[in-house]
Structure formats: C-alpha cells, structure tokens
Amino acid sequence: MRAAAARQGRGRTVVADPDPYGPRRRLPAGHASVSDRQGGFRGWSAARRAVSSGLRFTSLRLRLVVVFGLVALTAAVSASGIAYWLNREAVLTRAQDAALDDFERAMQSHAGTLPVHPTEGQLAYAARQMGDGGQRFSVLLIAEGKNGETVQGSSGESALDGFTLRDVPASLRKAVTEKQELTSGNKNEYHLYWQRVVDGGTPYLVGGAKVIGGGPTGYMLKSLEPEAKDLNSLAWSLGIATGLALIGSALLAQAAATTVLKPVQRLGVAARRLGEGKLDTRLRVSGTDELADLSRTFNRAAESLEKQVADMSSRDEASRRFVADMSHELRTPLTAITAVTEVLEEELDAETGSVDPMIEPAVRLVVSETRRLNDLVENLMEVTRFDAGTARLVLDDVDIADQITACIDARAWLDAVDLDAERGIMARLDPRRLDVILANLIGNALKHGGSPVRVSVREDADDLLIEVRDNGPGIPEDVLPHVFDRFYKASASRPRSEGSGLGLSIALENAHIHDGEITAANSPKGGAVFTLRLPRDTSPLITEDQPKTAEGTGG
C-alpha cells in the first residue's frame, strides 16, 4: 500500500523526493501561529516615531543626535526584522520538513504494512514504532475494524502523551480524509496536509495522511517549542544588537555634532560680541568647507561694518563737535546782543519816548528773536551733552506738587493750568531736569493743544506717573511716532510753532537719564496726553565717579 501526501509552504510548494506520495499541502492555521517577532519590532518603531513626531526640538545638537539615531534605528530594525524573518522561516521550515519527511517514511514503512482491517493493538504498536523515530512526535492511527467499527491506536509512550483526535483541527481531518479526483495533474487520491497551531502558548505542528488503497489514517503532533525558544533567543539577540547600534549611532552623532557645531558656536559667540559693539571681533578660519566660507563671510561683514561704524562715528563726532563749538562761539556775541536787547526792551516798557515809534515793532521783533536764538543755543548745548554722555544727575528730595507749582508759577501759567496733585508725594530726583521736562510738556500742550491744560499726579508702585492733558484736537496718527524726534515739526497739522523742535526730545532724554519714560497718545475724550513715568528713587543710578553737579538747561 502507498500513502500519498504533499506539503505547501508560504506561497511555494515543496515537493518531496519522487515517490508514491503526492505533494504536501498546508491548511490555514486554526489558531494563532508562532509569534511574529518582526511585527513586534515594527510596532515599537511606529510608536517611537509617533512620540518623536510630537516633540519639538530647539537644540541643533539634539536634532542631529535624534536624526542620526532614527536613521540607525531604522536601518537596525529593518536589518533585524529581515534577518529574523529569514531565520524564522528557515528554522520552522527545516523543523517541519524533517518531521513531515520522517512521518512520511513512517507511514510508508509501518502504517502502509498493516492489514486493511487492523486491530487496536496492531495500530498502537505501529504508532509507537512511528513515534520512536528521530523526530520524536506523537502518532495517532485510525482505521476501520473487521466489523466496521472505528479502531484507534496511539503512541502512548511518545514525547507528547495524550494525543487524541480532538487535538487535530477539524479542517485538517476533513482535508486528510477527503478523496481527491484523479487527473493528469493529480495522480493520488489522498495527500498529506499539515498545519501549525498554538496551544497554551506552545507552538505545534500537526500533520495527517491516509494510506492510499485502503488502510489507516495517521496523524502526527510535534512540539515546536525548541524552535520557538531558539527564535526568541534570536529576537533578543537582534534587539540587543539594535540597542547597541542605537547607542553607537548616538555617540557618533554626538561626535559629529560636536565637530559640526563648534564652528557654529564660535560664530554665535562672535555675533554676540559684534552685537555688543566689539567690532574688532574676527573668526579663525581653517579649511575649505561651507563653514569656513561662512566664517570668511562673517569676517568680511564684520570688517565692513567696523569701517562703516568708524566712518559714521567720525562724522557724528565731528558733527557734535561742530554743534558744541558753534554753540559756545555763539554764546559770546549772543550775550552782548541779549544785554542790548534787554536795554531796548526796558526803554520800550518805560515809554520814555526815546525809541522812535516807527522802529518800535522792529525793536520788539529783535528782542523776541534774540530770546529764541538764546533758547536754541541752550538747547543745542544740552543736546550735545546728552550725545556725549556727559549729562549727570544732581539728586534732591522733591515734593512733586510743589515742583510742578513752581514750574507753572515761574512761567506765569497759573491761569492756564489745572493741577491735580496731593502734597507730600516725595521723590528723589534731579529737580532742575524735572523742571525742564515739565516746562516742555506743559508749554507744548499750551502751544499746540490750548488751555486749560490739566496736570495730574498719581503713584504706581515704586513709580510716579505725571500726566499732562491738553484741550486741543489731538495729535494726528501719522505724527505720533515722531513727536519726540529732533527738529520734527508737524506744521501741516498744527499752528505755526515758534519752537526749535528740540523741546520734547530734550524732555525725553531727561526722562531717560532718570531711568524713566514719556509716552504720547490721544485721549478718547479729546486732546493729547503725555504721560511721564519716573522712579521714586533714582539714587541707584548715581555712580561713585559721577560728578555731583550738572550744567545746561532746556526749554
């Protein structure tokens, strides 16, 4: 008698040696197959990529290390997955081929020699003989007795005791006992079928075949646990290798990042030094790569910037020196002219008739313009002190309400200004410079906004807020950004101004020297609002080497 069988691998057919058996065929697994370690690697890699995509790295070094790590991890996981899959298929195929070959030979040599209607003892003896082969699998033989009853025999002393027909998947039993139609391509009525199953976490190989021409049906059960353990060990080894590759890539990435980022860090330090005003900063250039070209470009830019700043500083210094020299030179003749105009003004006020009425308007114009010229010279001298950094504070304890009242009274503005300030609000600052600020803000409000001008004082933590609000049309939006610019006049939107365009600029500089600020805005109720913010105590601004006196006025 002959037993026919065939076995089918994953997408391929493995044909046994030419013999009376047909090709073996594999059935779909009734249970989960041996764990696919490659899928585990892929799942872990996908989770890692998902976590990484949710992070935002700001450090270039960290990004380089992460990119290197991802590349190395992807390569290692891919290589490990392919190696695991290939080894897994090779190990399982080799084990199952050996077992099925042994089972085929045992069916031919033992089951095929049994009578057509064997006894239970004959079946058990044949099963034990079949199970004692080199592969050590359990065997179950089923045949029809003489009286038509079903007779079974199993290898009770085999490695896998307790193997019964219930352990064979129903689909496998059906395929094994189903008679095939004979064709030119199929010359065997029965074939050997196999299937891998998992029971209790242990993988098994189940195979079955029927003796052709009448005879018992045989089933074999072989444990694949040793192969599974070998595959688990292989998976752990590949995982460890992947981890080591990741660590090695991180170390290489760190070394590469250090090599790449050192020039970048030096460039950053040089850029900061350049921004701090150290225009002689240069980078040491070595090599011919892109970073070396970047360093050369930086050096050329720094050299050009240093030259331009030096030229600008030279011109600015010459301009400041010219303004200062011109102001000092103008003071001598201006003093004499001022003395003469004061005499003429006294004659006009005395109405003695010594001044010809025909030239009286001209004399008054000369007096007025002389005063403007004197104010302009004083303002220019004050501006030169700020530009040269020689302006200093002379501090004193000041009652803010008294200081504002004195400023208004000295300029005869009492009838045009409303003061909202409580007495007793003290501050330590430079009273002369505060007077310059107030005179410019209130005078500007009276000239361009109209009376009444309201001055209010309030406390804000450690600061003082002095608000000057006029009753005019407000400041045009396009003018607001320029109100503190030197020599700026919005003549198209305001009445003719007799000022020099330096008053608000000088007021702002005096606020800055107190570590304060002035802001300009339009009130929702109408009119312009200038807000002066000053610290209550400017003593920390005084350095030990600062002079205790300061000169210059503004107005």
PDB file of N, CA, C and O in Angstrom, residues 125-155:
ATOM      1  N   TYR A 125       0.901  -0.581  18.212  1.00  0.00           N
ATOM      2  CA  TYR A 125       2.298  -0.969  18.007  1.00  0.00           C
ATOM      3  C   TYR A 125       2.914  -0.168  16.856  1.00  0.00           C
ATOM      4  O   TYR A 125       4.043   0.325  16.966  1.00  0.00           O
ATOM      5  N   ALA A 126       2.179  -0.049  15.758  1.00  0.00           N
ATOM      6  CA  ALA A 126       2.687   0.720  14.620  1.00  0.00           C
ATOM      7  C   ALA A 126       2.891   2.188  14.993  1.00  0.00           C
ATOM      8  O   ALA A 126       3.875   2.829  14.592  1.00  0.00           O
ATOM      9  N   ALA A 127       1.964   2.744  15.792  1.00  0.00           N
ATOM     10  CA  ALA A 127       2.083   4.146  16.201  1.00  0.00           C
ATOM     11  C   ALA A 127       3.316   4.351  17.066  1.00  0.00           C
ATOM     12  O   ALA A 127       4.037   5.362  16.929  1.00  0.00           O
ATOM     13  N   ARG A 128       3.584   3.378  17.972  1.00  0.00           N
ATOM     14  CA  ARG A 128       4.764   3.511  18.822  1.00  0.00           C
ATOM     15  C   ARG A 128       6.033   3.414  17.993  1.00  0.00           C
ATOM     16  O   ARG A 128       7.007   4.120  18.220  1.00  0.00           O
ATOM     17  N   GLN A 129       6.023   2.531  17.005  1.00  0.00           N
ATOM     18  CA  GLN A 129       7.185   2.403  16.138  1.00  0.00           C
ATOM     19  C   GLN A 129       7.413   3.711  15.347  1.00  0.00           C
ATOM     20  O   GLN A 129       8.553   4.170  15.182  1.00  0.00           O
ATOM     21  N   MET A 130       6.329   4.310  14.892  1.00  0.00           N
ATOM     22  CA  MET A 130       6.445   5.560  14.129  1.00  0.00           C
ATOM     23  C   MET A 130       6.924   6.716  15.027  1.00  0.00           C
ATOM     24  O   MET A 130       7.721   7.560  14.618  1.00  0.00           O
ATOM     25  N   GLY A 131       6.431   6.791  16.283  1.00  0.00           N
ATOM     26  CA  GLY A 131       6.790   7.887  17.170  1.00  0.00           C
ATOM     27  C   GLY A 131       8.184   7.797  17.732  1.00  0.00           C
ATOM     28  O   GLY A 131       8.715   8.781  18.266  1.00  0.00           O
ATOM     29  N   ASP A 132       8.786   6.600  17.646  1.00  0.00           N
ATOM     30  CA  ASP A 132      10.127   6.431  18.197  1.00  0.00           C
ATOM     31  C   ASP A 132      11.229   6.844  17.231  1.00  0.00           C
ATOM     32  O   ASP A 132      12.408   6.598  17.484  1.00  0.00           O
ATOM     33  N   GLY A 133      10.869   7.492  16.144  1.00  0.00           N
ATOM     34  CA  GLY A 133      11.873   7.924  15.188  1.00  0.00           C
ATOM     35  C   GLY A 133      12.696   9.088  15.721  1.00  0.00           C
ATOM     36  O   GLY A 133      12.572   9.521  16.870  1.00  0.00           O
ATOM     37  N   GLY A 134      13.527   9.593  14.862  1.00  0.00           N
ATOM     38  CA  GLY A 134      14.439  10.652  15.286  1.00  0.00           C
ATOM     39  C   GLY A 134      13.742  11.948  15.657  1.00  0.00           C
ATOM     40  O   GLY A 134      14.266  12.735  16.454  1.00  0.00           O
ATOM     41  N   GLN A 135      12.540  12.202  15.121  1.00  0.00           N
ATOM     42  CA  GLN A 135      11.860  13.466  15.368  1.00  0.00           C
ATOM     43  C   GLN A 135      11.050  13.468  16.658  1.00  0.00           C
ATOM     44  O   GLN A 135      10.669  14.528  17.136  1.00  0.00           O
ATOM     45  N   ARG A 136      10.756  12.255  17.191  1.00  0.00           N
ATOM     46  CA  ARG A 136      10.059  12.143  18.480  1.00  0.00           C
ATOM     47  C   ARG A 136       8.753  12.920  18.468  1.00  0.00           C
ATOM     48  O   ARG A 136       8.569  13.913  19.152  1.00  0.00           O
ATOM     49  N   PHE A 137       7.805  12.478  17.685  1.00  0.00           N
ATOM     50  CA  PHE A 137       6.482  13.105  17.666  1.00  0.00           C
ATOM     51  C   PHE A 137       5.438  12.076  18.073  1.00  0.00           C
ATOM     52  O   PHE A 137       5.680  10.866  18.044  1.00  0.00           O
ATOM     53  N   SER A 138       4.274  12.517  18.457  1.00  0.00           N
ATOM     54  CA  SER A 138       3.160  11.635  18.815  1.00  0.00           C
ATOM     55  C   SER A 138       2.414  11.236  17.550  1.00  0.00           C
ATOM     56  O   SER A 138       2.261  12.040  16.619  1.00  0.00           O
ATOM     57  N   VAL A 139       1.936  10.025  17.527  1.00  0.00           N
ATOM     58  CA  VAL A 139       1.241   9.492  16.359  1.00  0.00           C
ATOM     59  C   VAL A 139      -0.096   8.919  16.794  1.00  0.00           C
ATOM     60  O   VAL A 139      -0.209   8.271  17.837  1.00  0.00           O
ATOM     61  N   LEU A 140      -1.089   9.178  15.992  1.00  0.00           N
ATOM     62  CA  LEU A 140      -2.429   8.623  16.193  1.00  0.00           C
ATOM     63  C   LEU A 140      -2.848   7.965  14.895  1.00  0.00           C
ATOM     64  O   LEU A 140      -2.877   8.620  13.835  1.00  0.00           O
ATOM     65  N   LEU A 141      -3.149   6.640  14.944  1.00  0.00           N
ATOM     66  CA  LEU A 141      -3.598   5.898  13.780  1.00  0.00           C
ATOM     67  C   LEU A 141      -5.054   5.519  13.951  1.00  0.00           C
ATOM     68  O   LEU A 141      -5.461   5.025  15.027  1.00  0.00           O
ATOM     69  N   ILE A 142      -5.844   5.709  12.919  1.00  0.00           N
ATOM     70  CA  ILE A 142      -7.280   5.417  12.947  1.00  0.00           C
ATOM     71  C   ILE A 142      -7.594   4.544  11.736  1.00  0.00           C
ATOM     72  O   ILE A 142      -7.207   4.873  10.591  1.00  0.00           O
ATOM     73  N   ALA A 143      -8.294   3.447  11.977  1.00  0.00           N
ATOM     74  CA  ALA A 143      -8.653   2.536  10.886  1.00  0.00           C
ATOM     75  C   ALA A 143     -10.036   1.947  11.153  1.00  0.00           C
ATOM     76  O   ALA A 143     -10.632   2.152  12.221  1.00  0.00           O
ATOM     77  N   GLU A 144     -10.525   1.211  10.185  1.00  0.00           N
ATOM     78  CA  GLU A 144     -11.833   0.550  10.291  1.00  0.00           C
ATOM     79  C   GLU A 144     -11.618  -0.913  10.636  1.00  0.00           C
ATOM     80  O   GLU A 144     -10.834  -1.634   9.992  1.00  0.00           O
ATOM     81  N   GLY A 145     -12.301  -1.379  11.704  1.00  0.00           N
ATOM     82  CA  GLY A 145     -12.153  -2.764  12.126  1.00  0.00           C
ATOM     83  C   GLY A 145     -12.903  -3.726  11.208  1.00  0.00           C
ATOM     84  O   GLY A 145     -13.566  -3.337  10.237  1.00  0.00           O
ATOM     85  N   LYS A 146     -12.791  -4.996  11.555  1.00  0.00           N
ATOM     86  CA  LYS A 146     -13.425  -6.020  10.745  1.00  0.00           C
ATOM     87  C   LYS A 146     -14.928  -5.899  10.742  1.00  0.00           C
ATOM     88  O   LYS A 146     -15.599  -6.252   9.772  1.00  0.00           O
ATOM     89  N   ASN A 147     -15.489  -5.432  11.844  1.00  0.00           N
ATOM     90  CA  ASN A 147     -16.939  -5.319  11.952  1.00  0.00           C
ATOM     91  C   ASN A 147     -17.427  -3.904  11.613  1.00  0.00           C
ATOM     92  O   ASN A 147     -18.561  -3.540  11.931  1.00  0.00           O
ATOM     93  N   GLY A 148     -16.573  -3.118  11.025  1.00  0.00           N
ATOM     94  CA  GLY A 148     -16.969  -1.756  10.624  1.00  0.00           C
ATOM     95  C   GLY A 148     -16.804  -0.708  11.705  1.00  0.00           C
ATOM     96  O   GLY A 148     -17.131   0.466  11.495  1.00  0.00           O
ATOM     97  N   GLU A 149     -16.337  -1.101  12.854  1.00  0.00           N
ATOM     98  CA  GLU A 149     -16.148  -0.137  13.934  1.00  0.00           C
ATOM     99  C   GLU A 149     -14.838   0.640  13.724  1.00  0.00           C
ATOM    100  O   GLU A 149     -13.957   0.199  12.992  1.00  0.00           O
ATOM    101  N   THR A 150     -14.713   1.783  14.372  1.00  0.00           N
ATOM    102  CA  THR A 150     -13.508   2.611  14.281  1.00  0.00           C
ATOM    103  C   THR A 150     -12.516   2.160  15.342  1.00  0.00           C
ATOM    104  O   THR A 150     -12.844   2.062  16.540  1.00  0.00           O
ATOM    105  N   VAL A 151     -11.297   1.866  14.886  1.00  0.00           N
ATOM    106  CA  VAL A 151     -10.257   1.378  15.778  1.00  0.00           C
ATOM    107  C   VAL A 151      -9.145   2.426  15.807  1.00  0.00           C
ATOM    108  O   VAL A 151      -8.751   2.966  14.762  1.00  0.00           O
ATOM    109  N   GLN A 152      -8.638   2.767  17.004  1.00  0.00           N
ATOM    110  CA  GLN A 152      -7.590   3.783  17.174  1.00  0.00           C
ATOM    111  C   GLN A 152      -6.407   3.194  17.914  1.00  0.00           C
ATOM    112  O   GLN A 152      -6.569   2.314  18.773  1.00  0.00           O
ATOM    113  N   GLY A 153      -5.254   3.723  17.589  1.00  0.00           N
ATOM    114  CA  GLY A 153      -4.047   3.355  18.304  1.00  0.00           C
ATOM    115  C   GLY A 153      -3.097   4.542  18.338  1.00  0.00           C
ATOM    116  O   GLY A 153      -2.905   5.226  17.323  1.00  0.00           O
ATOM    117  N   SER A 154      -2.520   4.791  19.480  1.00  0.00           N
ATOM    118  CA  SER A 154      -1.640   5.958  19.618  1.00  0.00           C
ATOM    119  C   SER A 154      -0.332   5.536  20.262  1.00  0.00           C
ATOM    120  O   SER A 154      -0.244   4.493  20.908  1.00  0.00           O
ATOM    121  N   SER A 155       0.651   6.413  20.079  1.00  0.00           N
ATOM    122  CA  SER A 155       1.970   6.167  20.679  1.00  0.00           C
ATOM    123  C   SER A 155       1.938   6.664  22.107  1.00  0.00           C
ATOM    124  O   SER A 155       2.339   7.783  22.419  1.00  0.00           O
TER     125      SER A 155
END
